Structure formats: C-alpha cells, structure tokens
C-alpha cells in the first residue's frame, strides 16, 4: 500500500520523481508551443455533468466490446513507442491490462516483441506506421497475425515534430559508451530507476517489431529513419493495407468528419479520434472538441475510439457521452508504469474504473452504453468541426 496512489495526478508526480529528466520530459512532450497538448486536458474541465438524485442504479455495467474484443471497462492501452520508464516495458503493461480485463495496443516501435506481448495479453492490437515498401509492411502484418494479434491499428497522425518552445529532451541513438557517460548523472540522481534497469539490463532503444526475419532489431532512430524516408500513404495505400488484414482494422488520428467518412469507405472497422497526444500539428483543437461532429458523421458505421487527455474516470464518461465507444490512454498508464511497474498500471486502470462507476451512478445510468450527450452540460462554442 505504500506504493499505491489514489489519482492519476499522483502517479504523474511519482513518475516525475523517479524518472531521469530526459525520460520524463519525453513523456510529457507536446509539439511547438504545446497548445494542443494543453487543450486536450483543459477542454474536459469545460464540460459539466447533469446528475440525477433518485432512482439511481444499484449496479452498473462498465463492459463493452471494441474491435471484436469484450473488455471489462471502456479503456484500452494506446500503443506508445520505446518504453524506457520500466525494465519490463510493454510486457508489464500487457499483463496489467489482461488482469484488468482489457485490451493492449502494441506499437511497432515498441521495445518488446509482439510475440512476448500477445503471450502476456491475448487481446492485443498491433499498431503500424506506413514505413518501408509494401513487402516489408506485409511481412510485419504476417508476423503480427502469426503471433495472434487480434486487430491492426495504422497510425496516421504523427509528424514527429521536435521543435518545442521549452526544448526537446536529448534522445541517444544507442546506449553506447559515449551515451552512457553523457546520461550517467541523470541516472545516478534516480537510483531506483537505474537499479531496476541494471538488474534487467539497460534499455537498448531498439524496435524488435520493425525487424524482418533474419534482421537485427533497428534502433528507434533507425526505425524512424525508415518511416521518414517512406512517402506518406494515400487513401489507396490505406485501402490496400486494409485488404491485407482480414480482422478488425482501425485508423488512428482522425480529426475531421470527411476523413472519418474516407475511413468507412476503405473498410475500417474503427477509428481513433486523436491528435497524437498533442504531438502532431500544434493548434489542432482538443480531440474531445472534435469528437461530437465525427461521431455524428460515422458513429453508426464503425467503432469510435477516443485518445487525448484522459486523466480520470469522469473524462472517460464525458468522451463516451459525446459518441466514443471506448477511450485509449497513453501518458496515464506510462506514469503508472514508471511509478510502480505492472502494479502501477493496474492501479491507474482501477482508478479509472472507479471514476467511471461513480459517474454512471450520479448520472443514473446502469451501463456505459446508455450515455448520451444530454448527460452533459456543454457550453456554447465548445465544439470544433470542419464543415465538409
């Protein structure tokens, strides 16, 4: 119980205390001025609830189905790249998600293999970027399929903008002797983090899921280089990718109704309304402001996931009331992982579960599937949408 925390904000505080400065700053980064990053969080505070006071349900059902998988609460793990916050990385996260009865999103830039992660959580969705030629992409899909991944996510909302007004943290291309000497003072100031990695081996900053059979795993920057040198995909490319995957297929990064409709046209079974956690084009509005128009456009044609700024269970409920079927969390679970490993991730999911349940009770809802916009007080001018 000493390491138990009551809120995601407390997990954030512990993560900041325990992580080396560069690792922590990489987690909280937002592109350029951070306008989108800030709006992702503050926009939730503009939404109010309209609670009831009697005839409240004695029991509430938080379960739902997303991308063909039954989950115990409408929160799934968003795929994030190389995780240097804890030695077990994505495997610890996968176990925590499985213990909570929910699904795991695994990045192709992850530090642990898709085989290891699926073994830890069979409800794993594999995420790809449009990187390399079609043969290399297809090989990665075949590997994920053979490992047992239940769905595919293609991320299209990341420009890897490193120009940040507060300065980007230095990230070494590899932990060679020079890098170890450079970052040693930061590690020595965070002995618990350092000891954890010394026991299990220092992170090598490689991306095993980007390697084809017989290849060595490229470094993060090697994988990034392949992605940067690949021309951006067309909708025809996305349609081709969808044809190669015969299971659930999600497109992550939608912020406009017209793009949502194109996702339907290419056969996507889900979209994620997301601005990549404020790490794409700065000044894009908060994802929660964009969600209602997108849900109205395509909500009856595919699953809608929401990603951006979730810090408490009430945020989850607000997103569901505005049209999401489930939400994806990123920084919240990474803070839990940094604070207390697998148990810390489970702690974060328990906090969100409790907050969702409390909000349902106050709103008089017996299920997350009953939430509607009328459960919220939405101020004039809150929504943002592209007229198309």
CSV table of C-alpha atoms in Angstrom, one decimal:
chain,number,residue,atom,x,y,z
A,1,UNK,CA,0.0,0.0,0.0
A,2,UNK,CA,3.0,2.3,0.4
A,3,UNK,CA,3.3,2.5,-3.4
A,4,UNK,CA,-0.5,2.7,-4.0
A,5,UNK,CA,-1.7,6.0,-5.4
A,6,UNK,CA,-5.2,7.4,-5.4
A,7,UNK,CA,-5.2,9.5,-8.6
A,8,UNK,CA,-3.5,9.6,-12.0
A,9,UNK,CA,-2.1,13.0,-10.9
A,10,UNK,CA,-0.3,11.3,-8.0
A,11,UNK,CA,1.1,8.7,-10.5
A,12,UNK,CA,2.3,11.6,-12.6
A,13,UNK,CA,4.0,13.1,-9.5
A,14,UNK,CA,5.7,9.8,-8.6
A,15,UNK,CA,6.8,9.3,-12.2
A,16,UNK,CA,8.4,12.7,-12.3
A,17,UNK,CA,10.2,12.0,-9.0
A,18,UNK,CA,11.5,8.6,-10.1
A,19,UNK,CA,12.4,9.1,-13.8
A,20,UNK,CA,15.6,10.7,-15.2
A,21,UNK,CA,14.9,14.1,-16.5
A,22,UNK,CA,15.2,13.3,-20.2
A,23,UNK,CA,12.9,10.2,-19.9
A,24,UNK,CA,10.3,12.2,-18.0
A,25,UNK,CA,10.4,15.1,-20.5
A,26,UNK,CA,9.9,12.7,-23.4
A,27,UNK,CA,6.7,11.5,-21.7
A,28,UNK,CA,5.2,15.0,-21.2
A,29,UNK,CA,6.3,16.4,-24.6
A,30,UNK,CA,4.0,18.3,-26.9
A,31,UNK,CA,4.9,19.8,-30.2
A,32,UNK,CA,5.9,23.5,-30.6
A,33,UNK,CA,4.0,25.7,-28.1
A,34,UNK,CA,2.1,22.8,-26.6
A,35,UNK,CA,-1.3,24.5,-27.4
A,36,UNK,CA,-2.9,21.2,-28.5
A,37,UNK,CA,-1.4,19.3,-25.5
A,38,UNK,CA,-2.8,21.9,-23.1
A,39,UNK,CA,-6.2,22.0,-24.8
A,40,UNK,CA,-6.5,18.2,-24.7
A,41,UNK,CA,-6.6,18.4,-20.9
A,42,UNK,CA,-8.3,21.7,-20.2
A,43,UNK,CA,-11.2,21.1,-22.5
A,44,UNK,CA,-12.6,18.4,-20.3
A,45,UNK,CA,-12.9,20.9,-17.5
A,46,UNK,CA,-15.4,22.9,-19.7
A,47,UNK,CA,-17.8,20.0,-19.8
A,48,UNK,CA,-20.3,19.7,-16.9
A,49,UNK,CA,-22.5,16.8,-15.8
A,50,UNK,CA,-26.3,16.8,-15.4
A,51,UNK,CA,-26.7,14.3,-12.5
A,52,UNK,CA,-29.9,12.8,-11.0
A,53,UNK,CA,-30.6,12.3,-7.3
A,54,UNK,CA,-33.1,9.4,-7.2
A,55,UNK,CA,-33.8,6.1,-9.0
A,56,UNK,CA,-30.1,5.6,-9.3
A,57,UNK,CA,-29.0,2.1,-10.4
A,58,UNK,CA,-27.7,-0.2,-7.6
A,59,UNK,CA,-25.3,-1.9,-10.1
A,60,UNK,CA,-23.5,-0.5,-13.1
A,61,UNK,CA,-22.1,-2.4,-16.1
A,62,UNK,CA,-18.8,-1.0,-17.4
A,63,UNK,CA,-18.2,-3.7,-20.0
A,64,UNK,CA,-18.3,-3.2,-23.7
A,65,UNK,CA,-16.9,-4.6,-27.0
A,66,UNK,CA,-14.3,-2.9,-29.2
A,67,UNK,CA,-12.6,-4.2,-32.3
A,68,UNK,CA,-14.4,-7.5,-31.7
A,69,UNK,CA,-12.9,-7.9,-28.1
A,70,UNK,CA,-15.0,-8.0,-25.0
A,71,UNK,CA,-13.5,-5.7,-22.3
A,72,UNK,CA,-14.4,-5.1,-18.7
A,73,UNK,CA,-14.2,-1.3,-18.9
A,74,UNK,CA,-14.2,1.1,-21.9
A,75,UNK,CA,-10.5,1.9,-21.6
A,76,UNK,CA,-7.8,0.3,-23.7
A,77,UNK,CA,-4.0,0.7,-23.8
A,78,UNK,CA,-2.8,3.1,-26.5
A,79,UNK,CA,0.3,2.0,-28.4
A,80,UNK,CA,3.4,4.0,-27.4
A,81,UNK,CA,7.0,3.7,-28.6
A,82,UNK,CA,10.1,2.5,-26.9
A,83,UNK,CA,9.3,2.5,-23.2
A,84,UNK,CA,12.4,3.4,-21.1
A,85,UNK,CA,10.3,4.0,-18.0
A,86,UNK,CA,10.5,0.4,-16.7
A,87,UNK,CA,12.6,-2.7,-17.5
A,88,UNK,CA,9.6,-4.9,-18.4
A,89,UNK,CA,8.1,-2.2,-20.6
A,90,UNK,CA,5.2,-3.3,-22.7
A,91,UNK,CA,5.1,-6.8,-21.2
A,92,UNK,CA,4.3,-5.4,-17.8
A,93,UNK,CA,1.6,-3.1,-19.4
A,94,UNK,CA,0.1,-6.1,-21.2
A,95,UNK,CA,-0.1,-8.1,-18.1
A,96,UNK,CA,-1.7,-5.3,-16.2
A,97,UNK,CA,-4.3,-4.8,-19.0
A,98,UNK,CA,-5.1,-8.5,-19.0
A,99,UNK,CA,-5.5,-8.5,-15.2
A,100,UNK,CA,-8.0,-5.6,-15.6
A,101,UNK,CA,-9.8,-7.4,-18.4
A,102,UNK,CA,-9.0,-5.0,-21.2
A,103,UNK,CA,-7.0,-4.8,-24.4
A,104,UNK,CA,-3.5,-3.8,-25.2
A,105,UNK,CA,-2.3,-1.7,-28.1
A,106,UNK,CA,1.3,-2.5,-29.1
A,107,UNK,CA,3.4,-0.1,-31.1
A,108,UNK,CA,5.6,-1.3,-33.9
A,109,UNK,CA,8.2,1.0,-32.3
A,110,UNK,CA,7.8,-0.9,-29.0
A,111,UNK,CA,10.8,-2.2,-27.0
A,112,UNK,CA,9.3,-5.7,-26.6
A,113,UNK,CA,8.2,-8.2,-29.3
A,114,UNK,CA,4.7,-8.8,-30.5
A,115,UNK,CA,5.2,-12.5,-29.6
A,116,UNK,CA,6.0,-11.7,-25.9
A,117,UNK,CA,3.2,-9.1,-25.6
A,118,UNK,CA,0.5,-11.3,-27.1
A,119,UNK,CA,1.6,-14.1,-24.7
A,120,UNK,CA,1.0,-11.7,-21.8
A,121,UNK,CA,-2.3,-10.4,-23.2
A,122,UNK,CA,-4.1,-12.3,-26.0
A,123,UNK,CA,-6.3,-9.2,-26.5
A,124,UNK,CA,-3.5,-7.3,-28.3
A,125,UNK,CA,-3.9,-4.9,-31.3
A,126,UNK,CA,-0.8,-4.4,-33.3
A,127,UNK,CA,0.0,-0.8,-34.5
A,128,UNK,CA,1.9,0.1,-37.6
A,129,UNK,CA,3.2,3.2,-39.3
A,130,UNK,CA,3.4,3.4,-43.1
A,131,UNK,CA,7.1,2.6,-43.1
A,132,UNK,CA,9.0,0.8,-45.8
A,133,UNK,CA,7.7,-0.7,-49.0
A,134,UNK,CA,4.6,-2.9,-49.3
A,135,UNK,CA,6.6,-6.1,-49.0
A,136,UNK,CA,8.1,-5.0,-45.7
A,137,UNK,CA,4.7,-3.8,-44.4
A,138,UNK,CA,3.1,-7.1,-45.4
A,139,UNK,CA,5.9,-9.1,-43.6
A,140,UNK,CA,5.2,-7.2,-40.4
A,141,UNK,CA,1.5,-7.9,-40.7
A,142,UNK,CA,2.1,-11.6,-41.2
A,143,UNK,CA,4.3,-11.7,-38.2
A,144,UNK,CA,1.6,-10.0,-36.0
A,145,UNK,CA,-1.0,-12.3,-37.4
A,146,UNK,CA,1.1,-15.4,-36.7
A,147,UNK,CA,1.7,-14.1,-33.1
A,148,UNK,CA,-2.0,-13.9,-32.5
A,149,UNK,CA,-2.7,-10.1,-32.7
A,150,UNK,CA,-6.5,-9.6,-32.7
A,151,UNK,CA,-6.6,-6.3,-34.7
A,152,UNK,CA,-4.5,-3.9,-36.6
A,153,UNK,CA,-4.1,-0.1,-36.0
A,154,UNK,CA,-2.5,2.2,-38.5
A,155,UNK,CA,-1.4,5.5,-37.1
A,156,UNK,CA,-1.6,8.5,-39.4
A,157,UNK,CA,-1.4,11.4,-37.0
A,158,UNK,CA,2.2,11.8,-36.2
A,159,UNK,CA,4.7,14.3,-37.8
A,160,UNK,CA,7.4,13.7,-35.2
A,161,UNK,CA,7.7,17.5,-34.6
A,162,UNK,CA,10.7,18.0,-32.3
A,163,UNK,CA,10.6,21.8,-32.3
A,164,UNK,CA,9.3,22.6,-28.8
A,165,UNK,CA,9.5,26.0,-27.2
A,166,UNK,CA,10.7,24.5,-23.9
A,167,UNK,CA,13.3,22.4,-25.6
A,168,UNK,CA,13.2,18.7,-26.6
A,169,UNK,CA,14.9,16.2,-24.4
A,170,UNK,CA,18.1,14.6,-25.9
A,171,UNK,CA,17.5,11.0,-27.0
A,172,UNK,CA,20.5,8.9,-27.8
A,173,UNK,CA,20.5,6.8,-31.0
A,174,UNK,CA,22.0,3.9,-29.0
A,175,UNK,CA,23.3,3.4,-25.4
A,176,UNK,CA,26.9,3.2,-26.4
A,177,UNK,CA,29.7,4.2,-24.0
A,178,UNK,CA,29.5,7.8,-25.0
A,179,UNK,CA,25.8,8.0,-24.4
A,180,UNK,CA,26.1,6.1,-21.1
A,181,UNK,CA,28.7,8.7,-19.9
A,182,UNK,CA,26.5,11.6,-21.0
A,183,UNK,CA,23.4,10.3,-19.3
A,184,UNK,CA,25.1,8.8,-16.2
A,185,UNK,CA,24.5,11.8,-14.0
A,186,UNK,CA,20.7,11.7,-14.7
A,187,UNK,CA,20.6,8.0,-13.8
A,188,UNK,CA,22.6,8.4,-10.6
A,189,UNK,CA,20.1,11.0,-9.5
A,190,UNK,CA,17.3,8.4,-9.9
A,191,UNK,CA,18.9,5.3,-8.2
A,192,UNK,CA,15.6,3.3,-8.1
A,193,UNK,CA,15.1,3.6,-11.9
A,194,UNK,CA,18.8,2.9,-12.5
A,195,UNK,CA,18.8,-0.1,-10.3
A,196,UNK,CA,15.8,-1.6,-12.0
A,197,UNK,CA,17.5,-1.4,-15.3
A,198,UNK,CA,20.8,-2.6,-14.0
A,199,UNK,CA,19.1,-5.8,-12.7
A,200,UNK,CA,17.4,-6.5,-16.1
A,201,UNK,CA,19.9,-4.8,-18.5
A,202,UNK,CA,19.9,-1.2,-19.7
A,203,UNK,CA,17.3,-0.4,-22.4
A,204,UNK,CA,18.9,-0.8,-25.8
A,205,UNK,CA,16.5,1.5,-27.6
A,206,UNK,CA,15.7,-1.0,-30.3
A,207,UNK,CA,12.4,-1.7,-32.1
A,208,UNK,CA,12.2,-5.5,-32.5
A,209,UNK,CA,8.8,-5.4,-34.3
A,210,UNK,CA,10.3,-3.4,-37.1
A,211,UNK,CA,12.8,-6.2,-37.9
A,212,UNK,CA,12.0,-8.8,-40.6
A,213,UNK,CA,13.2,-12.4,-40.2
A,214,UNK,CA,16.9,-12.7,-40.1
A,215,UNK,CA,17.4,-8.9,-39.4
A,216,UNK,CA,18.7,-7.3,-36.3
A,217,UNK,CA,16.2,-5.1,-34.5
A,218,UNK,CA,16.8,-1.5,-35.6
A,219,UNK,CA,17.3,1.3,-33.2
A,220,UNK,CA,14.4,3.7,-32.6
A,221,UNK,CA,16.1,6.2,-34.9
A,222,UNK,CA,16.7,3.5,-37.5
A,223,UNK,CA,13.0,2.7,-37.5
A,224,UNK,CA,12.2,6.4,-37.5
A,225,UNK,CA,14.5,6.9,-40.5
A,226,UNK,CA,12.7,4.2,-42.4
A,227,UNK,CA,9.4,5.8,-41.7
A,228,UNK,CA,10.7,9.3,-42.6
A,229,UNK,CA,12.1,8.1,-45.9
A,230,UNK,CA,8.8,6.4,-46.9
A,231,UNK,CA,6.4,8.7,-48.9
A,232,UNK,CA,3.2,9.4,-46.9
A,233,UNK,CA,0.4,6.9,-47.7
A,234,UNK,CA,-2.5,7.7,-50.0
A,235,UNK,CA,-6.0,6.6,-49.3
A,236,UNK,CA,-5.4,4.0,-51.9
A,237,UNK,CA,-2.4,2.7,-49.9
A,238,UNK,CA,-4.6,2.6,-46.7
A,239,UNK,CA,-7.3,0.6,-48.7
A,240,UNK,CA,-4.6,-1.8,-49.8
A,241,UNK,CA,-3.4,-2.3,-46.2
A,242,UNK,CA,-6.9,-3.0,-45.1
A,243,UNK,CA,-7.2,-5.7,-47.8
A,244,UNK,CA,-4.1,-7.4,-46.4
A,245,UNK,CA,-5.6,-7.7,-42.9
A,246,UNK,CA,-8.8,-9.9,-42.5
A,247,UNK,CA,-9.6,-8.9,-39.0
A,248,UNK,CA,-10.5,-5.7,-37.1
A,249,UNK,CA,-8.8,-2.7,-38.6
A,250,UNK,CA,-8.5,0.8,-37.0
A,251,UNK,CA,-7.3,4.1,-38.3
A,252,UNK,CA,-5.8,6.3,-35.6
A,253,UNK,CA,-5.5,10.1,-35.9
A,254,UNK,CA,-8.9,11.2,-37.3
A,255,UNK,CA,-9.8,14.8,-36.6
A,256,UNK,CA,-12.2,15.6,-39.4
A,257,UNK,CA,-15.6,14.2,-40.5
A,258,UNK,CA,-14.5,13.9,-44.1
A,259,UNK,CA,-11.5,11.7,-43.1
A,260,UNK,CA,-13.8,9.7,-40.9
A,261,UNK,CA,-16.0,9.0,-44.0
A,262,UNK,CA,-13.0,8.0,-46.0
A,263,UNK,CA,-12.1,5.6,-43.3
A,264,UNK,CA,-15.5,4.0,-43.7
A,265,UNK,CA,-15.0,3.9,-47.4
A,266,UNK,CA,-11.8,1.9,-47.2
A,267,UNK,CA,-13.4,-0.6,-44.9
A,268,UNK,CA,-12.0,0.4,-41.5
A,269,UNK,CA,-13.9,-1.2,-38.6
A,270,UNK,CA,-12.8,1.5,-36.1
A,271,UNK,CA,-11.2,5.0,-36.0
A,272,UNK,CA,-9.5,6.8,-33.2
A,273,UNK,CA,-10.3,10.5,-32.8
A,274,UNK,CA,-6.8,11.7,-31.9
A,275,UNK,CA,-4.2,14.4,-32.3
A,276,UNK,CA,-1.4,12.1,-31.1
A,277,UNK,CA,-1.5,13.5,-27.6
A,278,UNK,CA,-0.6,17.0,-28.8
A,279,UNK,CA,2.4,15.7,-30.7
A,280,UNK,CA,1.2,16.3,-34.3
A,281,UNK,CA,0.3,19.7,-35.8
A,282,UNK,CA,0.1,22.1,-32.9
A,283,UNK,CA,-3.0,24.3,-32.7
A,284,UNK,CA,-5.2,21.4,-33.7
A,285,UNK,CA,-8.1,21.6,-31.3
A,286,UNK,CA,-8.5,19.2,-28.4
A,287,UNK,CA,-9.7,15.8,-29.6
A,288,UNK,CA,-12.8,16.0,-27.3
A,289,UNK,CA,-13.9,19.1,-29.1
A,290,UNK,CA,-13.7,17.3,-32.4
A,291,UNK,CA,-15.4,14.1,-31.3
A,292,UNK,CA,-19.1,15.1,-31.5
A,293,UNK,CA,-19.1,16.0,-35.2
A,294,UNK,CA,-17.2,12.9,-36.1
A,295,UNK,CA,-19.5,10.7,-34.1
A,296,UNK,CA,-22.5,12.2,-35.7
A,297,UNK,CA,-21.0,11.6,-39.2
A,298,UNK,CA,-20.0,7.9,-38.8
A,299,UNK,CA,-20.8,6.7,-35.3
A,300,UNK,CA,-23.3,4.1,-36.6
A,301,UNK,CA,-20.9,2.7,-39.1
A,302,UNK,CA,-17.8,1.7,-37.1
A,303,UNK,CA,-16.3,1.7,-33.6
A,304,UNK,CA,-15.1,5.1,-32.4
A,305,UNK,CA,-12.2,5.2,-30.1
A,306,UNK,CA,-11.1,8.4,-28.4
A,307,UNK,CA,-7.5,9.3,-27.5
A,308,UNK,CA,-6.3,12.6,-25.9
A,309,UNK,CA,-6.2,14.0,-22.3
A,310,UNK,CA,-7.9,11.2,-20.3
A,311,UNK,CA,-6.8,11.6,-16.7
A,312,UNK,CA,-9.8,10.4,-14.7
A,313,UNK,CA,-12.8,8.2,-15.0
A,314,UNK,CA,-15.1,11.2,-15.4
A,315,UNK,CA,-13.1,12.1,-18.5
A,316,UNK,CA,-13.9,8.6,-19.9
A,317,UNK,CA,-17.6,9.1,-19.3
A,318,UNK,CA,-17.6,12.5,-21.0
A,319,UNK,CA,-16.0,11.0,-24.1
A,320,UNK,CA,-18.5,8.2,-24.2
A,321,UNK,CA,-21.4,10.6,-23.8
A,322,UNK,CA,-20.1,12.6,-26.8
A,323,UNK,CA,-20.0,9.5,-29.0
A,324,UNK,CA,-17.0,7.3,-28.3
A,325,UNK,CA,-17.3,3.6,-27.7
A,326,UNK,CA,-14.1,3.4,-25.7
A,327,UNK,CA,-11.1,5.5,-24.9
A,328,UNK,CA,-7.3,4.9,-25.3
A,329,UNK,CA,-4.9,6.0,-22.6
A,330,UNK,CA,-1.2,6.8,-23.1
A,331,UNK,CA,0.6,9.0,-20.6
A,332,UNK,CA,-1.7,7.9,-17.8
A,333,UNK,CA,-0.5,4.3,-17.9
A,334,UNK,CA,3.1,5.2,-18.6
A,335,UNK,CA,3.1,7.3,-15.4
A,336,UNK,CA,1.7,4.2,-13.6
A,337,UNK,CA,4.4,2.0,-15.1
A,338,UNK,CA,7.1,4.4,-14.0
A,339,UNK,CA,5.6,4.7,-10.5
A,340,UNK,CA,5.2,1.0,-9.7
A,341,UNK,CA,5.6,-1.2,-12.8
A,342,UNK,CA,2.8,-3.6,-13.6
A,343,UNK,CA,1.0,-2.9,-10.3
A,344,UNK,CA,1.2,0.8,-11.1
A,345,UNK,CA,-0.6,0.3,-14.5
A,346,UNK,CA,-3.2,-1.8,-12.8
A,347,UNK,CA,-3.5,1.0,-10.2
A,348,UNK,CA,-4.3,3.5,-12.9
A,349,UNK,CA,-6.9,1.2,-14.5
A,350,UNK,CA,-8.5,0.7,-11.1
A,351,UNK,CA,-8.7,4.5,-10.6
A,352,UNK,CA,-10.3,5.0,-14.0
A,353,UNK,CA,-12.8,2.1,-13.3
A,354,UNK,CA,-13.8,3.6,-10.0
A,355,UNK,CA,-14.3,7.0,-11.6
A,356,UNK,CA,-16.4,5.7,-14.4
A,357,UNK,CA,-18.6,3.8,-12.0
A,358,UNK,CA,-19.1,6.8,-9.8
A,359,UNK,CA,-20.1,9.0,-12.7
A,360,UNK,CA,-22.5,6.4,-14.0
A,361,UNK,CA,-24.1,6.3,-10.6
A,362,UNK,CA,-24.5,10.0,-10.4
A,363,UNK,CA,-25.9,10.2,-13.9
A,364,UNK,CA,-28.4,7.4,-13.2
A,365,UNK,CA,-27.0,5.1,-15.9
A,366,UNK,CA,-26.8,1.3,-15.4
A,367,UNK,CA,-24.4,0.8,-18.3
A,368,UNK,CA,-21.7,2.8,-20.2
A,369,UNK,CA,-23.7,2.1,-23.4
A,370,UNK,CA,-26.6,4.3,-22.1
A,371,UNK,CA,-24.5,7.5,-22.1
A,372,UNK,CA,-25.8,10.3,-24.3
A,373,UNK,CA,-24.9,14.0,-24.9
A,374,UNK,CA,-27.8,15.1,-22.8
A,375,UNK,CA,-25.9,13.7,-19.8
A,376,UNK,CA,-23.5,16.6,-20.1
A,377,UNK,CA,-23.7,20.4,-19.9
A,378,UNK,CA,-21.8,21.5,-23.0
A,379,UNK,CA,-21.1,25.3,-23.2
A,380,UNK,CA,-21.7,27.3,-26.3
A,381,UNK,CA,-18.8,27.3,-28.6
A,382,UNK,CA,-17.2,24.1,-27.1
A,383,UNK,CA,-17.3,22.1,-30.3
A,384,UNK,CA,-14.9,22.5,-33.1
A,385,UNK,CA,-15.6,20.9,-36.5
A,386,UNK,CA,-14.6,21.2,-40.1
A,387,UNK,CA,-17.6,22.0,-42.4
A,388,UNK,CA,-17.3,19.5,-45.2
